[in-house]
CSV table of C-alpha atoms in Angstrom, one decimal:
chain,number,residue,atom,x,y,z
P,778,UNK,CA,-102.0,25.2,143.4
P,779,UNK,CA,-101.4,28.3,141.6
P,780,UNK,CA,-101.6,28.3,137.5
P,781,UNK,CA,-97.9,28.4,137.1
P,782,UNK,CA,-97.3,25.1,139.2
P,783,UNK,CA,-99.4,23.3,136.7
P,784,UNK,CA,-96.9,22.7,133.8
P,785,UNK,CA,-93.2,23.5,134.0
P,786,UNK,CA,-91.1,23.7,130.7
P,787,UNK,CA,-87.4,23.0,130.8
P,788,UNK,CA,-84.6,21.7,128.1
P,789,UNK,CA,-82.3,19.1,128.1
P,790,UNK,CA,-80.8,19.5,125.2
P,791,UNK,CA,-81.5,21.9,122.0
P,792,UNK,CA,-83.4,19.2,120.3
P,793,UNK,CA,-85.5,17.7,123.4
P,794,UNK,CA,-88.0,19.7,125.3
P,795,UNK,CA,-90.1,18.1,128.1
P,796,UNK,CA,-93.1,19.4,130.3
P,797,UNK,CA,-93.2,17.9,133.5
P,798,UNK,CA,-96.9,17.8,135.1
P,799,UNK,CA,-97.1,19.1,138.9
P,800,UNK,CA,-97.8,15.7,140.1
P,801,UNK,CA,-94.3,14.2,139.0
P,802,UNK,CA,-91.6,16.9,140.0
P,803,UNK,CA,-88.8,14.5,139.6
P,804,UNK,CA,-85.2,16.5,139.8
P,805,UNK,CA,-83.9,17.0,136.1
P,806,UNK,CA,-80.8,15.6,136.7
P,807,UNK,CA,-82.2,12.5,136.8
P,808,UNK,CA,-84.0,12.3,133.5
P,809,UNK,CA,-80.6,13.6,131.9
P,810,UNK,CA,-78.8,10.9,133.6
P,811,UNK,CA,-81.4,8.1,132.5
P,812,UNK,CA,-81.3,9.7,128.7
P,813,UNK,CA,-77.6,10.0,128.8
P,814,UNK,CA,-76.5,6.5,130.1
P,815,UNK,CA,-79.5,4.3,128.5
P,816,UNK,CA,-78.7,2.3,125.8
P,817,UNK,CA,-80.5,2.4,122.6
P,818,UNK,CA,-83.0,-0.7,123.4
P,819,UNK,CA,-83.7,1.3,126.4
P,820,UNK,CA,-84.1,4.4,124.7
P,821,UNK,CA,-86.8,2.8,122.3
P,822,UNK,CA,-88.7,1.4,125.6
P,823,UNK,CA,-88.5,4.9,127.5
P,824,UNK,CA,-89.9,6.6,124.5
P,825,UNK,CA,-92.9,4.5,124.0
P,826,UNK,CA,-93.6,4.6,128.0
P,827,UNK,CA,-92.6,7.8,128.4
P,828,UNK,CA,-93.4,11.1,126.3
P,829,UNK,CA,-90.2,12.9,127.8
P,830,UNK,CA,-87.6,10.6,126.6
P,831,UNK,CA,-88.9,11.3,122.7
P,832,UNK,CA,-86.9,13.1,120.2
P,833,UNK,CA,-87.4,15.6,117.8
P,834,UNK,CA,-85.0,14.1,115.5
P,835,UNK,CA,-84.1,10.2,116.1
P,836,UNK,CA,-79.9,10.0,116.7
P,837,UNK,CA,-80.0,6.5,114.9
P,838,UNK,CA,-80.2,5.3,111.2
P,839,UNK,CA,-82.6,2.0,111.5
P,840,UNK,CA,-82.2,0.1,108.6
P,841,UNK,CA,-83.4,-3.4,107.1
P,842,UNK,CA,-80.5,-3.9,105.3
P,843,UNK,CA,-76.9,-2.8,105.2
P,844,UNK,CA,-74.5,-3.2,102.1
P,845,UNK,CA,-70.9,-1.9,102.2
P,846,UNK,CA,-69.4,-3.0,98.9
P,847,UNK,CA,-67.6,0.1,98.0
P,848,UNK,CA,-64.9,2.0,99.8
P,849,UNK,CA,-66.6,5.1,101.5
P,850,UNK,CA,-70.1,4.2,100.0
P,851,UNK,CA,-72.9,2.3,101.1
P,852,UNK,CA,-76.3,1.3,100.5
P,853,UNK,CA,-78.8,0.6,102.8
P,854,UNK,CA,-83.0,0.2,103.1
P,855,UNK,CA,-85.0,1.0,105.4
P,856,UNK,CA,-88.0,-1.7,104.8
P,857,UNK,CA,-87.9,-4.8,103.2
P,858,UNK,CA,-88.7,-4.4,99.5
P,859,UNK,CA,-87.8,-0.5,99.3
P,860,UNK,CA,-85.1,0.9,97.1
P,861,UNK,CA,-81.9,0.9,98.3
P,862,UNK,CA,-80.6,4.5,99.5
P,863,UNK,CA,-76.9,5.4,98.8
P,864,UNK,CA,-74.9,7.1,102.0
P,865,UNK,CA,-71.0,8.0,102.5
P,866,UNK,CA,-69.2,7.1,105.2
P,867,UNK,CA,-68.9,8.2,108.0
P,868,UNK,CA,-72.5,8.8,108.2
P,869,UNK,CA,-74.1,11.4,110.8
P,870,UNK,CA,-76.3,9.0,112.8
P,871,UNK,CA,-75.1,6.0,114.4
P,872,UNK,CA,-76.5,2.6,112.2
P,873,UNK,CA,-79.1,0.2,113.8
P,874,UNK,CA,-78.9,-2.8,111.3
P,875,UNK,CA,-82.3,-5.0,111.9
P,876,UNK,CA,-82.3,-7.7,109.5
P,877,UNK,CA,-79.3,-8.2,106.5
P,878,UNK,CA,-75.8,-7.1,106.6
P,879,UNK,CA,-73.6,-7.9,103.6
P,880,UNK,CA,-69.8,-6.6,103.7
P,881,UNK,CA,-67.9,-7.2,100.7
P,882,UNK,CA,-64.2,-7.0,99.5
P,883,UNK,CA,-62.8,-3.8,100.9
P,884,UNK,CA,-61.0,-4.3,104.3
P,885,UNK,CA,-61.5,-0.8,105.4
P,886,UNK,CA,-65.1,-1.4,105.5
P,887,UNK,CA,-65.4,-3.3,108.7
P,888,UNK,CA,-63.3,-0.7,111.0
P,889,UNK,CA,-65.9,2.0,109.6
P,890,UNK,CA,-68.7,0.0,109.7
P,891,UNK,CA,-67.9,-0.8,113.4
P,892,UNK,CA,-67.3,2.4,114.7
P,893,UNK,CA,-70.8,3.9,113.2
P,894,UNK,CA,-72.4,1.0,114.1
P,895,UNK,CA,-75.0,0.9,117.6
P,896,UNK,CA,-76.7,-2.0,117.2
P,897,UNK,CA,-76.3,-5.0,115.0
P,898,UNK,CA,-79.5,-7.0,115.2
P,899,UNK,CA,-78.9,-9.2,112.1
P,900,UNK,CA,-80.3,-12.4,111.4
P,901,UNK,CA,-78.7,-12.9,108.3
P,902,UNK,CA,-74.7,-11.9,107.5
P,903,UNK,CA,-73.0,-12.5,104.5
P,904,UNK,CA,-69.0,-11.7,104.1
P,905,UNK,CA,-67.1,-11.6,101.1
P,906,UNK,CA,-63.3,-11.6,100.8
P,907,UNK,CA,-63.1,-9.8,103.8
P,908,UNK,CA,-60.7,-10.4,107.2
P,909,UNK,CA,-62.5,-9.9,110.2
P,910,UNK,CA,-61.0,-10.4,113.6
P,911,UNK,CA,-62.8,-12.3,116.2
P,912,UNK,CA,-63.3,-9.2,118.5
P,913,UNK,CA,-65.2,-7.5,115.7
P,914,UNK,CA,-67.1,-10.8,114.9
P,915,UNK,CA,-68.4,-11.1,118.1
P,916,UNK,CA,-69.1,-7.3,118.1
P,917,UNK,CA,-71.6,-8.0,115.0
P,918,UNK,CA,-73.1,-11.0,116.7
P,919,UNK,CA,-73.6,-9.8,119.7
P,920,UNK,CA,-77.3,-9.6,120.0
P,921,UNK,CA,-77.1,-13.8,118.9
P,922,UNK,CA,-80.0,-13.3,116.6
P,923,UNK,CA,-77.8,-14.7,113.5
P,924,UNK,CA,-79.8,-17.3,111.7
P,925,UNK,CA,-77.8,-17.5,108.4
P,926,UNK,CA,-74.2,-16.7,108.1
P,927,UNK,CA,-72.0,-16.9,104.7
P,928,UNK,CA,-68.7,-16.7,104.4
P,929,UNK,CA,-67.2,-16.8,100.6
P,930,UNK,CA,-64.6,-15.9,99.0
P,931,UNK,CA,-61.5,-16.4,100.9
P,932,UNK,CA,-63.4,-14.8,103.8
P,933,UNK,CA,-61.4,-15.6,107.2
P,934,UNK,CA,-62.3,-14.8,111.0
P,935,UNK,CA,-59.2,-14.6,113.1
P,936,UNK,CA,-58.5,-14.5,116.4
P,937,UNK,CA,-55.8,-12.1,118.3
P,938,UNK,CA,-53.0,-14.3,117.5
P,939,UNK,CA,-53.6,-14.0,113.7
P,940,UNK,CA,-54.6,-17.8,113.3
P,941,UNK,CA,-57.9,-18.9,111.6
P,942,UNK,CA,-60.7,-19.1,114.6
P,943,UNK,CA,-61.8,-22.3,115.4
P,944,UNK,CA,-65.6,-23.4,114.3
P,945,UNK,CA,-66.6,-24.0,118.1
P,946,UNK,CA,-65.3,-20.6,118.9
P,947,UNK,CA,-67.5,-19.4,116.0
P,948,UNK,CA,-70.6,-21.4,116.6
P,949,UNK,CA,-70.6,-20.0,120.5
P,950,UNK,CA,-71.5,-16.6,118.8
P,951,UNK,CA,-74.3,-17.7,117.1
P,952,UNK,CA,-76.7,-19.8,119.3
P,953,UNK,CA,-79.8,-19.4,116.7
P,954,UNK,CA,-77.4,-20.5,113.6
P,955,UNK,CA,-79.7,-22.6,111.1
P,956,UNK,CA,-77.3,-22.4,107.9
P,957,UNK,CA,-73.6,-21.7,107.9
P,958,UNK,CA,-72.0,-21.3,104.7
P,959,UNK,CA,-68.0,-21.3,104.3
């Protein structure tokens, strides 16, 4: 085996560089396809297992808490107990909420948030004076990890026809629910 066969560097995109050892000569199209089609959770696992999937700049903003209470600005914290940071909509990274989600007052917050959110693993959701469609509610609770749901101040979760969603339908989306405040 010659010296040039030992390591062959190649680029997938401008921010990722891979080096393929000589024993693992997989077609580059396979790596590209896996990276392109993997969901964010799978990408995390791929990065932990294989260095070829690591990013130089991580494409997601992983937050501990997200507070959307102004029209075009939101606060977020990366870890519990740390100082909140402010950011304007739309943010240049997809949001990954890990613990706390708070949405208040402004009706345009929810569509902007859902548009920029990639994963919502929130265990605590606080909704205040906001109307939520049932399809948006399903997106917010898709991880099925919500333990506490607070709906204050005329918050309504409505089905597709505009009627208030039944409590049974709401509870079906919340299998780990421990506390519900309406």
